[in-house]
XYZ file of C-alpha atoms in Angstrom:
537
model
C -23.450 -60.589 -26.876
C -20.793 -61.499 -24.643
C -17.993 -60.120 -26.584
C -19.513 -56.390 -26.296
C -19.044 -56.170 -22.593
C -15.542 -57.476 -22.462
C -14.557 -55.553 -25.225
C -15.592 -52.921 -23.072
C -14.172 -53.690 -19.879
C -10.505 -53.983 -21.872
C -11.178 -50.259 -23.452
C -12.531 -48.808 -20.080
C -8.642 -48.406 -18.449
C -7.087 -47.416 -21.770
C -10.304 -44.833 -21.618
C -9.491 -43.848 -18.027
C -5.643 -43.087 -18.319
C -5.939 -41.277 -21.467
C -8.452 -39.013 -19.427
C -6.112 -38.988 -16.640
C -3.306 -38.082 -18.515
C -5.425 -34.956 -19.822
C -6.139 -33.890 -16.894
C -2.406 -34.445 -15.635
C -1.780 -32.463 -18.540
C -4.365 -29.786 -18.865
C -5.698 -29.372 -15.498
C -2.734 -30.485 -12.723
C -0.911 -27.804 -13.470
C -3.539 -25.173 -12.392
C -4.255 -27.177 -9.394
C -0.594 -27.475 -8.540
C 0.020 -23.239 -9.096
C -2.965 -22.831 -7.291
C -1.931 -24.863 -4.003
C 1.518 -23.186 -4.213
C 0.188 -19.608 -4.843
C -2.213 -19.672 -2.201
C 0.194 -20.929 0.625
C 2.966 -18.413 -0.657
C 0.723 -15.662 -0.320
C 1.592 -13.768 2.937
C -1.390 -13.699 5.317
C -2.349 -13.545 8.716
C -5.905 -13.840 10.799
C -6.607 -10.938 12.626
C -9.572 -13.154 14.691
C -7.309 -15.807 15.998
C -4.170 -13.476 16.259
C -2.265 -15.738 14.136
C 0.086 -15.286 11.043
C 0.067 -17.573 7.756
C 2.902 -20.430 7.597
C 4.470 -18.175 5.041
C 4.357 -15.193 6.875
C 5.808 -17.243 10.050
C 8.921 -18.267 7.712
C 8.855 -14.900 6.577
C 9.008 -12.601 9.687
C 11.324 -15.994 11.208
C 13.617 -16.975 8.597
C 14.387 -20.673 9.982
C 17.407 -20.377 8.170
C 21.806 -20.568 8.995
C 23.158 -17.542 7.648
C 27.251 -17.395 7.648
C 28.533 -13.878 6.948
C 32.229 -13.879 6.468
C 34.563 -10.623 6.702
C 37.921 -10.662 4.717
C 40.039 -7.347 5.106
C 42.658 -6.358 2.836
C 45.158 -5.723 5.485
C 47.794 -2.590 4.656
C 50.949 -4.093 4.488
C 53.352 -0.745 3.917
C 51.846 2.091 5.904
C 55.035 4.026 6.582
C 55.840 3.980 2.356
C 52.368 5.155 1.636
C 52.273 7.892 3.993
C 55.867 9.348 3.960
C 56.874 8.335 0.182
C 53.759 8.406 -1.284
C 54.322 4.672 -2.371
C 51.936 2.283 -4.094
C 49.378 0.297 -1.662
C 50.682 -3.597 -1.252
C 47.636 -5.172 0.413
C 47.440 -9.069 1.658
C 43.990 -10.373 2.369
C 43.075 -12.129 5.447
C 39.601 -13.793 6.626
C 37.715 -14.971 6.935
C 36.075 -13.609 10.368
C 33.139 -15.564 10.258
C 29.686 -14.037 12.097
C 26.595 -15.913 12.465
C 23.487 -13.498 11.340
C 19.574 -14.080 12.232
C 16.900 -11.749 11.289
C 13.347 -11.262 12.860
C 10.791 -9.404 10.956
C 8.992 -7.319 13.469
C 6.037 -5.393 13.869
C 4.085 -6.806 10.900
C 0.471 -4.634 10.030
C -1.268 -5.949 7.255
C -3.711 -3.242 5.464
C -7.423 -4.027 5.832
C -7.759 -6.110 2.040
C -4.664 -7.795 3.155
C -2.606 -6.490 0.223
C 0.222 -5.029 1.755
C 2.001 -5.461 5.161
C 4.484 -3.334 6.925
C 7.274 -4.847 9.301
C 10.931 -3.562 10.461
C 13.980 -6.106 9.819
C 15.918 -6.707 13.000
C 19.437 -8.350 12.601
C 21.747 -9.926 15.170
C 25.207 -11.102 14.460
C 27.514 -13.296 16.648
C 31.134 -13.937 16.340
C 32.182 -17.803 15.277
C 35.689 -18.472 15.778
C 35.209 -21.573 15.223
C 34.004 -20.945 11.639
C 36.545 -18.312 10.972
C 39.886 -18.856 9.609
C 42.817 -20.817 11.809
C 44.965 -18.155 12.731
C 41.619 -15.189 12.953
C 41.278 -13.980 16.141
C 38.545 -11.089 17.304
C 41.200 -8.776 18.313
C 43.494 -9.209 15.118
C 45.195 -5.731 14.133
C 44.217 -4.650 11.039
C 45.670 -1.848 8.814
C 43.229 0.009 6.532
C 42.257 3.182 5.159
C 41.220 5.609 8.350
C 37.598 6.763 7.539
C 36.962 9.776 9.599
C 40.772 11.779 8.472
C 40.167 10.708 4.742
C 36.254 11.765 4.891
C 36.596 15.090 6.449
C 39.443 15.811 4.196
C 36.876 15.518 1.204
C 33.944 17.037 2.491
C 36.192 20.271 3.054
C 36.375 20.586 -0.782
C 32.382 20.022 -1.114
C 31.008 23.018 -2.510
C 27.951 22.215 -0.729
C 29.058 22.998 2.280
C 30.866 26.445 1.585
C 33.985 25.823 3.788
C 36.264 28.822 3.963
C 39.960 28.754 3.531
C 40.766 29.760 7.053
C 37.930 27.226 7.831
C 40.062 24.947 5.884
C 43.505 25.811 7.408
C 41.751 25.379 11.125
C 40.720 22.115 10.466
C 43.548 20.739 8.617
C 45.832 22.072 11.660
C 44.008 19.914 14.114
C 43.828 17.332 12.113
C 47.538 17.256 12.751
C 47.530 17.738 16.100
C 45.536 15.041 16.552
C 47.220 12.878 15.110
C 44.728 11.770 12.723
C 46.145 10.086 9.800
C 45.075 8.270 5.976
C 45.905 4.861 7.539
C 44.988 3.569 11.007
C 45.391 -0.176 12.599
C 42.034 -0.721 14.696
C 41.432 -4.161 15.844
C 38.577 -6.478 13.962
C 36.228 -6.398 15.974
C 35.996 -2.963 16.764
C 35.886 -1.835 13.611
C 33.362 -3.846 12.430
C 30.886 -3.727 15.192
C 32.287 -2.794 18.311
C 33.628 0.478 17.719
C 37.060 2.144 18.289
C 37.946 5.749 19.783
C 38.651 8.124 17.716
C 40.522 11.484 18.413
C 38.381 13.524 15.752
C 35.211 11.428 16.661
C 35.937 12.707 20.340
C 36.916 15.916 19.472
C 33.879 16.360 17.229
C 31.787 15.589 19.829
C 33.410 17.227 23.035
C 31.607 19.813 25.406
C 34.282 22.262 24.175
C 33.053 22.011 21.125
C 29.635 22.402 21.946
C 30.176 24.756 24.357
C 32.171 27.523 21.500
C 29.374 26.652 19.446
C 26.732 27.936 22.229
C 28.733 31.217 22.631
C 30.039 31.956 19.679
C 27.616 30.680 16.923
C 23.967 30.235 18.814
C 24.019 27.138 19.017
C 25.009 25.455 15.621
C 27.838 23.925 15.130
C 31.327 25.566 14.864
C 32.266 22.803 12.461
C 31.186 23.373 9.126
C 30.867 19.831 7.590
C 28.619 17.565 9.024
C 29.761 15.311 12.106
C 28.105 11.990 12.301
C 26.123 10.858 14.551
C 28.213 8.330 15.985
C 31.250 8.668 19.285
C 32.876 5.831 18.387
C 33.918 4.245 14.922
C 33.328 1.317 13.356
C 31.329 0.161 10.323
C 28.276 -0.707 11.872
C 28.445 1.151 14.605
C 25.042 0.228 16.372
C 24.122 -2.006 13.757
C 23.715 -5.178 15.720
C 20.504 -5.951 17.785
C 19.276 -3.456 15.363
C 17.446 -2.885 11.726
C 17.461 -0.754 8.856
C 14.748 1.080 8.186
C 10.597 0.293 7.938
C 9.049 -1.651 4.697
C 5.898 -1.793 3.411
C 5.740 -4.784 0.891
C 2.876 -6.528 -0.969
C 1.526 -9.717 0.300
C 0.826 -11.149 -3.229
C -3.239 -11.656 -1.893
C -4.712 -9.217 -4.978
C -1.350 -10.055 -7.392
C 0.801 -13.116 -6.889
C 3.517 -11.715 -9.303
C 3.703 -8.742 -6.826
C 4.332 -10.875 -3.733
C 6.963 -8.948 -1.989
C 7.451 -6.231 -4.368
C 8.802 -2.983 -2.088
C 6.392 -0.398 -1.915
C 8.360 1.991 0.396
C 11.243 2.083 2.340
C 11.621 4.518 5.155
C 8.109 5.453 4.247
C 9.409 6.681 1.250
C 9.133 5.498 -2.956
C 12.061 7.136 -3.743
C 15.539 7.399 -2.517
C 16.238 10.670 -1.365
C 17.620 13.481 -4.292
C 20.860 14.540 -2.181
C 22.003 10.860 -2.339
C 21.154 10.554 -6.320
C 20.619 13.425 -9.021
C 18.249 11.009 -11.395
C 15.038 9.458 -10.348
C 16.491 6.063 -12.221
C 19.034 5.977 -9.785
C 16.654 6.722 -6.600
C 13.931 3.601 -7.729
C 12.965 1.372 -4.882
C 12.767 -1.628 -7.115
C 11.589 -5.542 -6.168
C 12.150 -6.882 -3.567
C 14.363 -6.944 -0.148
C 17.925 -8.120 -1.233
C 15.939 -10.800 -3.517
C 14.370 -12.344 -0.919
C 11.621 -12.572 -3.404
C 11.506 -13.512 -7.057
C 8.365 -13.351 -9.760
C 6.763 -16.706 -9.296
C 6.801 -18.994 -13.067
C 10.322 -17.325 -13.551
C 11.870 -17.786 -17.168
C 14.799 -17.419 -18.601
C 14.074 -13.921 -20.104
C 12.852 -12.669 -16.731
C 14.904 -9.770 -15.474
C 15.002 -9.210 -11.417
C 15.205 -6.243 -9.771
C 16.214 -6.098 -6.004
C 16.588 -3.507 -3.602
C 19.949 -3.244 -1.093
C 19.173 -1.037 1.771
C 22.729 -1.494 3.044
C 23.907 -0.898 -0.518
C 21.793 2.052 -1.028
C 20.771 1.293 -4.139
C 18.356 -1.608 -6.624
C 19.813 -4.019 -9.046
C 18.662 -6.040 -11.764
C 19.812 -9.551 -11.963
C 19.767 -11.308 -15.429
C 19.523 -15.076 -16.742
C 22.646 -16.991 -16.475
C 21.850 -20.915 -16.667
C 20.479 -23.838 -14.986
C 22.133 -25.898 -12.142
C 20.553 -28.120 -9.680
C 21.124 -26.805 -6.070
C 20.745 -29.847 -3.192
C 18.418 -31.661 -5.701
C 16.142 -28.783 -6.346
C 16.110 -27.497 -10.428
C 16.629 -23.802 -9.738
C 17.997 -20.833 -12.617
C 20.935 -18.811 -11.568
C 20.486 -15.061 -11.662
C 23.545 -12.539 -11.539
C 24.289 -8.879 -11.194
C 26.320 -7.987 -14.369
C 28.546 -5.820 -15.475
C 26.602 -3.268 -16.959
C 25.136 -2.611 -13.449
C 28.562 -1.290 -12.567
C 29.350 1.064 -15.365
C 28.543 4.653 -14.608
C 29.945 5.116 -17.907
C 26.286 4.474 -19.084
C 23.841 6.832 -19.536
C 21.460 4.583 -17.241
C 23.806 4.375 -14.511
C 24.670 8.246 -14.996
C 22.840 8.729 -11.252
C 25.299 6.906 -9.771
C 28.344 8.751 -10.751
C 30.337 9.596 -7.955
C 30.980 13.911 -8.040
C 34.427 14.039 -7.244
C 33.858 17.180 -5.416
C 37.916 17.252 -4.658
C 38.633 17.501 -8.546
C 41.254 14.641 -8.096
C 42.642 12.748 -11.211
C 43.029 9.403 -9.408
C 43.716 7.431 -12.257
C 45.838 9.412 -14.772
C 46.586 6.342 -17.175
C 42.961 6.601 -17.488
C 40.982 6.287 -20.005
C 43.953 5.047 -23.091
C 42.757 7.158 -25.910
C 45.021 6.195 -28.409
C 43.024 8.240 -31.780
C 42.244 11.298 -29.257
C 42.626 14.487 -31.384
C 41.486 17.403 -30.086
C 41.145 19.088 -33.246
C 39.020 16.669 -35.146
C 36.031 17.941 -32.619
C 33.091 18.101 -34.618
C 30.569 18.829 -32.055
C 28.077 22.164 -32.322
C 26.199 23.892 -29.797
C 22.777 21.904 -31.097
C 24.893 18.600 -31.193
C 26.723 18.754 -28.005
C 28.886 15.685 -26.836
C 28.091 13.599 -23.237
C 31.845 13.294 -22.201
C 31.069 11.321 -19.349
C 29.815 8.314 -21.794
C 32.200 9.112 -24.667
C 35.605 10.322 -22.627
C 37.457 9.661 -25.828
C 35.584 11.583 -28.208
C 37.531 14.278 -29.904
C 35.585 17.092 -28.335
C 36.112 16.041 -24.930
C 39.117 15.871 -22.869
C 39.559 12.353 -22.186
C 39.015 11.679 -18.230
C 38.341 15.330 -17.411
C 35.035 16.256 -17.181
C 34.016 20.463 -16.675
C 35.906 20.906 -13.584
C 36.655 17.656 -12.605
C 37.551 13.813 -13.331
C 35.881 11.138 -14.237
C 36.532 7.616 -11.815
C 36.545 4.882 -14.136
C 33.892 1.892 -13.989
C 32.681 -0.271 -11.323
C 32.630 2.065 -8.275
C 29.357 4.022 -6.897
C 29.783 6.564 -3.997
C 28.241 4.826 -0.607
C 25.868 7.238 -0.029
C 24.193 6.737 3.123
C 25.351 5.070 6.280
C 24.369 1.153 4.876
C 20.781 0.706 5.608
C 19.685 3.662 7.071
C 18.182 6.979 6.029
C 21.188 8.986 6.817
C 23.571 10.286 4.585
C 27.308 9.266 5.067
C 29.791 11.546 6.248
C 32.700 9.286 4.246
C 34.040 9.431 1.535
C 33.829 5.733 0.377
C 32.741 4.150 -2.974
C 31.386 0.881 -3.383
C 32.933 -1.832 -5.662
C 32.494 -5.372 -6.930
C 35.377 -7.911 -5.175
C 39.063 -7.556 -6.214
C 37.900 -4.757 -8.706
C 36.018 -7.131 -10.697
C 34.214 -4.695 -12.883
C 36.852 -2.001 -13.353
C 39.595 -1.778 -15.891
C 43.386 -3.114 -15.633
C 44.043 0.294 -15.180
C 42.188 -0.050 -11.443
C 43.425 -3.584 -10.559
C 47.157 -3.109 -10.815
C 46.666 0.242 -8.682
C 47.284 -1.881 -5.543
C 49.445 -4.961 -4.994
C 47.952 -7.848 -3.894
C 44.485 -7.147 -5.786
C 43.221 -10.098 -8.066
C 39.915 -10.612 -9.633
C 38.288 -13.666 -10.956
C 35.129 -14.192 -12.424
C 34.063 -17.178 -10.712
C 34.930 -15.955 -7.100
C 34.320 -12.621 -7.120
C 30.826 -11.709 -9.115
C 28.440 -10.246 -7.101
C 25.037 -10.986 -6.202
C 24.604 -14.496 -8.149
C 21.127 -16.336 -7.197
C 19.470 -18.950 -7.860
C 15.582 -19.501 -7.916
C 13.666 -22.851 -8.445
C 11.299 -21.143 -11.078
C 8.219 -22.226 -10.632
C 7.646 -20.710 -7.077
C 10.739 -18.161 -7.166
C 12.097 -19.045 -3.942
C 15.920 -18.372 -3.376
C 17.550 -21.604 -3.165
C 21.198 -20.328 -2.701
C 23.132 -16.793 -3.410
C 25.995 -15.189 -3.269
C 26.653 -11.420 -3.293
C 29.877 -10.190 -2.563
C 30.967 -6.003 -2.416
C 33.529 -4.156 -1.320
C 34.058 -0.662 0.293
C 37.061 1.570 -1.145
C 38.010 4.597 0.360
C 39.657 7.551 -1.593
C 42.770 9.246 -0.603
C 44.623 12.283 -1.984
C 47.717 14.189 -1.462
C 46.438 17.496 -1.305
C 48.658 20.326 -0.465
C 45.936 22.749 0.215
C 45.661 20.781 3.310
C 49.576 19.560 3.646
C 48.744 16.726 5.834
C 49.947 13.406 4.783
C 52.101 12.535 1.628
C 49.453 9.701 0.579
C 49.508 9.249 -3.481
C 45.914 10.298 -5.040
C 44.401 6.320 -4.327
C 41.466 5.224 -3.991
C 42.793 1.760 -1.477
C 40.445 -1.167 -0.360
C 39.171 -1.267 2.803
C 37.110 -4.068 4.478
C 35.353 -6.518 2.304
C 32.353 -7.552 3.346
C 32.679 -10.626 1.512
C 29.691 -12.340 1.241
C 30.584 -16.301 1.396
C 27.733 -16.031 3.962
C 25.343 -19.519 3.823
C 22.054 -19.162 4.250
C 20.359 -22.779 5.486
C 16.800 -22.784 5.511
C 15.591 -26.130 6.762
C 11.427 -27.298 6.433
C 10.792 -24.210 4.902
C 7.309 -23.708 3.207
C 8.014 -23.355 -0.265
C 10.332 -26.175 -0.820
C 7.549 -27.904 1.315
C 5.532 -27.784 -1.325
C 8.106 -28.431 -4.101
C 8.785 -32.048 -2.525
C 5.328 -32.614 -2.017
C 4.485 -32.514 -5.674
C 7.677 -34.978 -6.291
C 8.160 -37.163 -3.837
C 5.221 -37.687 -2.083
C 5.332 -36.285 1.122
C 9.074 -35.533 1.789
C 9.394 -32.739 3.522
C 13.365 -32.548 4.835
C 14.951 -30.085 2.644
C 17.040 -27.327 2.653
C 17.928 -24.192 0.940
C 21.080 -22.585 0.882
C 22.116 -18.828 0.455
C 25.357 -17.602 0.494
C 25.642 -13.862 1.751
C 28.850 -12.370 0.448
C 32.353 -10.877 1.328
C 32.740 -7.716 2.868
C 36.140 -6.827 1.408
């Protein structure tokens, strides 16, 4: 009799952890996702007047955010201009600014689903953090946006610009002394801004006066003149934001939480900046500040860049373990770059001036002309095939194809304004283009593991960004074009600013990694998360 009851008492704990472990296995992991889903979920109480703990590190990023500037400094202005010699460029940087961001505004729709808010974004110089020898009020030599922009937009057919209209404005060009290659300092033409003589003269009461006499009103000048008196840029940029959002919260649809449903109260990006609704999608989220929560490795994500005018998709690249948290790294490929695709056709840039820049481009070694085999019912896409018999090579109807890895930048970054430049943007050190592209300018050398843009990583099971790294730069086009016979500049298309994004983003207590060190150490909370922003070049 006695035996029954211990016999019992020595199964009863085996009896107990086996159920424990089934619930550990079966059941802990709903509890767990739903503890984390319910805190990530943005919310606020309208009684109380108070916002979720998400929303707070949402609208508040508690976070150290490090955006460094390296410029690829001009190092042979006189040859370029007056010989028409090959750019030799030397980087320098970087100029270090410290960045914050305050979500403002927030209005959450009655079910809670969506909420609305306006970005705000301050940045401060940190000389401290910049290189030895930077200085704010370094010279630097670069491609001089206003001359080479106006110089383009003549040649847009959109705008219909006469020949004499042509001659006029190439003459003052000249006497103002406007050239391809200026030497502003740093921090003017970053975010200060710089005087400019066609800026000025743009915008001058003589101007506006002619154009009240002699043309009721509008403008004498027949391109547009941007909105801005000074140049630099972001000119007005700091202590400022880009345009509205309306997000999801992630209350009716976790895996929508953050998901973009318009920008500048808008679902699409306007159809003068792209020709194919592909290339005007407002996809995921802002700059990847959000990913799909219970991320795998087959998971694509798409982001939207307001200051890049444009979405991504980011792709599976590996595992690494970032300050102790598991997290999958993310990266915007190749493929995202390459307007020779048919899905990237949107993003071609026009090439309105009809300027071969790259002549060695593309090597068609097997071209023959007369092997064409095409037929009116079977025509040929020369843009995707350039070395197809029936096409010739890089040109394209009246014009020339640019080869791989640039887009045209076609709004002024973040807002809802076209830009008046003529600028493409590019991956670092002409990552993405072909050799062709990199030995165009001296001093110009890409590698993989510094220059790839937009790399992130994301602990997977609650998608949160625990670093990245996205790096661009800007590239301005250049021609020597004697129907304006103003500078001897070689057809280039030369590297301007980089905004290189080595920027480190240190988010310290925040929610979601919380949570994460809850589950696995008991109660820790210190953590930190770390995004790095990328280089401006």
């Amino acid at each position: 009799m006695i035996g029954i009851p211990c016999t019992i008492l020595v199964a009863l704990p085996s009896i107990v952890t086996l159920i424990l472990g089934l619930l550990g296995i079966f059941v802990f992991p709903s509890i767990y996702k739903s503890i984390v889903y319910s805190i990530l979920v943005l919310t606020h109480d309208d009684y109380e007047g108070t916002l979720g703990l998400s929303t707070q590190m949402f609208s508040k990023p508690p976070m150290i955010n490090q955006m460094k500037f390296y410029f690829f400094n001009i190092t042979n202005m006189d040859e370029i201009i007056y010989e028409g010699s090959q750019a030799r460029v030397n980087e320098i940087g970087p100029y270090t600014y410290m960045e914050s961001e305050d979500k403002r505004y927030l209005q959450f729709t009655e079910d809670g689903d969506q909420v609305f808010y306006e970005n705000y974004k301050k940045w401060i110089y940190r000389s401290d953090l910049s290189c030895v020898n930077c200085d704010y009020n370094d010279i630097v030599t670069l491609p001089n946006a206003p001359q080479v922009g106006t110089s383009t937009a003549l040649f847009d057919p959109l705008f219909h610009v006469t020949p004499t209209a042509k001659k006029i404005i190439a003459a003052a060009l000249l006497l103002l002394g406007e050239n391809a290659i200026n030497s502003p300092s740093m921090g003017a033409v970053l975010f200060d801004g710089y005087d400019d003589a066609l800026l000025s003269a743009a915008h001058s009461g003589i101007v506006t006066l002619i154009s009240n006499i002699w043309n009721g009103g509008v403008n004498i000048i027949p391109i547009p003149v941007p909105d801005m008196h000074t140049m630099a840029y972001f000119n007005g940029y700091n202590n400022s934001r880009d345009e509205s959002y309306w997000i999801h919260t992630g209350m009716n649809d976790i895996y929508k939480l953050g998901d973009i449903i318009n920008w500048a109260n808008e679902s699409l990006l306007p159809s003068e900046w792209y020709p194919t609704e592909t290339a005007r999608m407002i996809n995921g989220s802002d700059t990847g500040s959000f990913g799909k929560v219970g991320l795998s490795e087959n998971d694509v994500l798409p982001m939207f860049h307001s200051y890049m005018c444009r979405s991504f998709n980011a792709v599976y690249q590996g595992k690494r373990d970032v300050e102790g948290v598991p997290s999958y790294t993310y990266g915007v490929m190749e493929d995202e770059w390459d307007t020779s695709l048919d899905k990237n056709k949107g993003f071609r840039y026009r090439n309105v001036e009809g300027v071969n820049y790259y002549p060695q481009w593309p090597n068609c070694p097997k071209w023959n002309h007369s092997n064409c085999k095409a037929t009116p019912n079977d025509p040929i896409d020369c843009f995707t095939d350039l070395c197809n018999d029936c096409c010739n090579k890089g040109k394209v109807g009246d014009t020339f194809a640019v080869p791989p890895g640039f887009y045209p930048m076609v709004c002024y970054p973040g807002r809802r304004e076209s830009s008046p430049f003529a600028i493409l943007w590019s991956t670092p050190h002409f990552l993405y283009s072909p050799s062709t592209v990199v030995d165009s300018v001296v001093g110009i050398h890409p590698e993989l593991s510094l220059h790839q843009p937009m790399v992130y990583d994301h602990e997977p099971a609650q998608f949160t960004p625990s670093k990245c790294n996205y790096s661009y730069f800007l590239r301005k086009l250049g021609d020597n074009d004697d129907r304006l016979c103003i500078f001897f500049v070689q057809n280039w298309i030369c590297v301007c600013p980089y905004r290189s994004i080595l920027d480190e983003y240190r988010i310290h207590n925040f929610v979601h990694w919380s949570i994460y060190r809850r589950m696995r150490s008991y109660g820790q909370k210190n953590t930190f998360a770390q995004c790095t922003e990328g280089h401006v070049y």
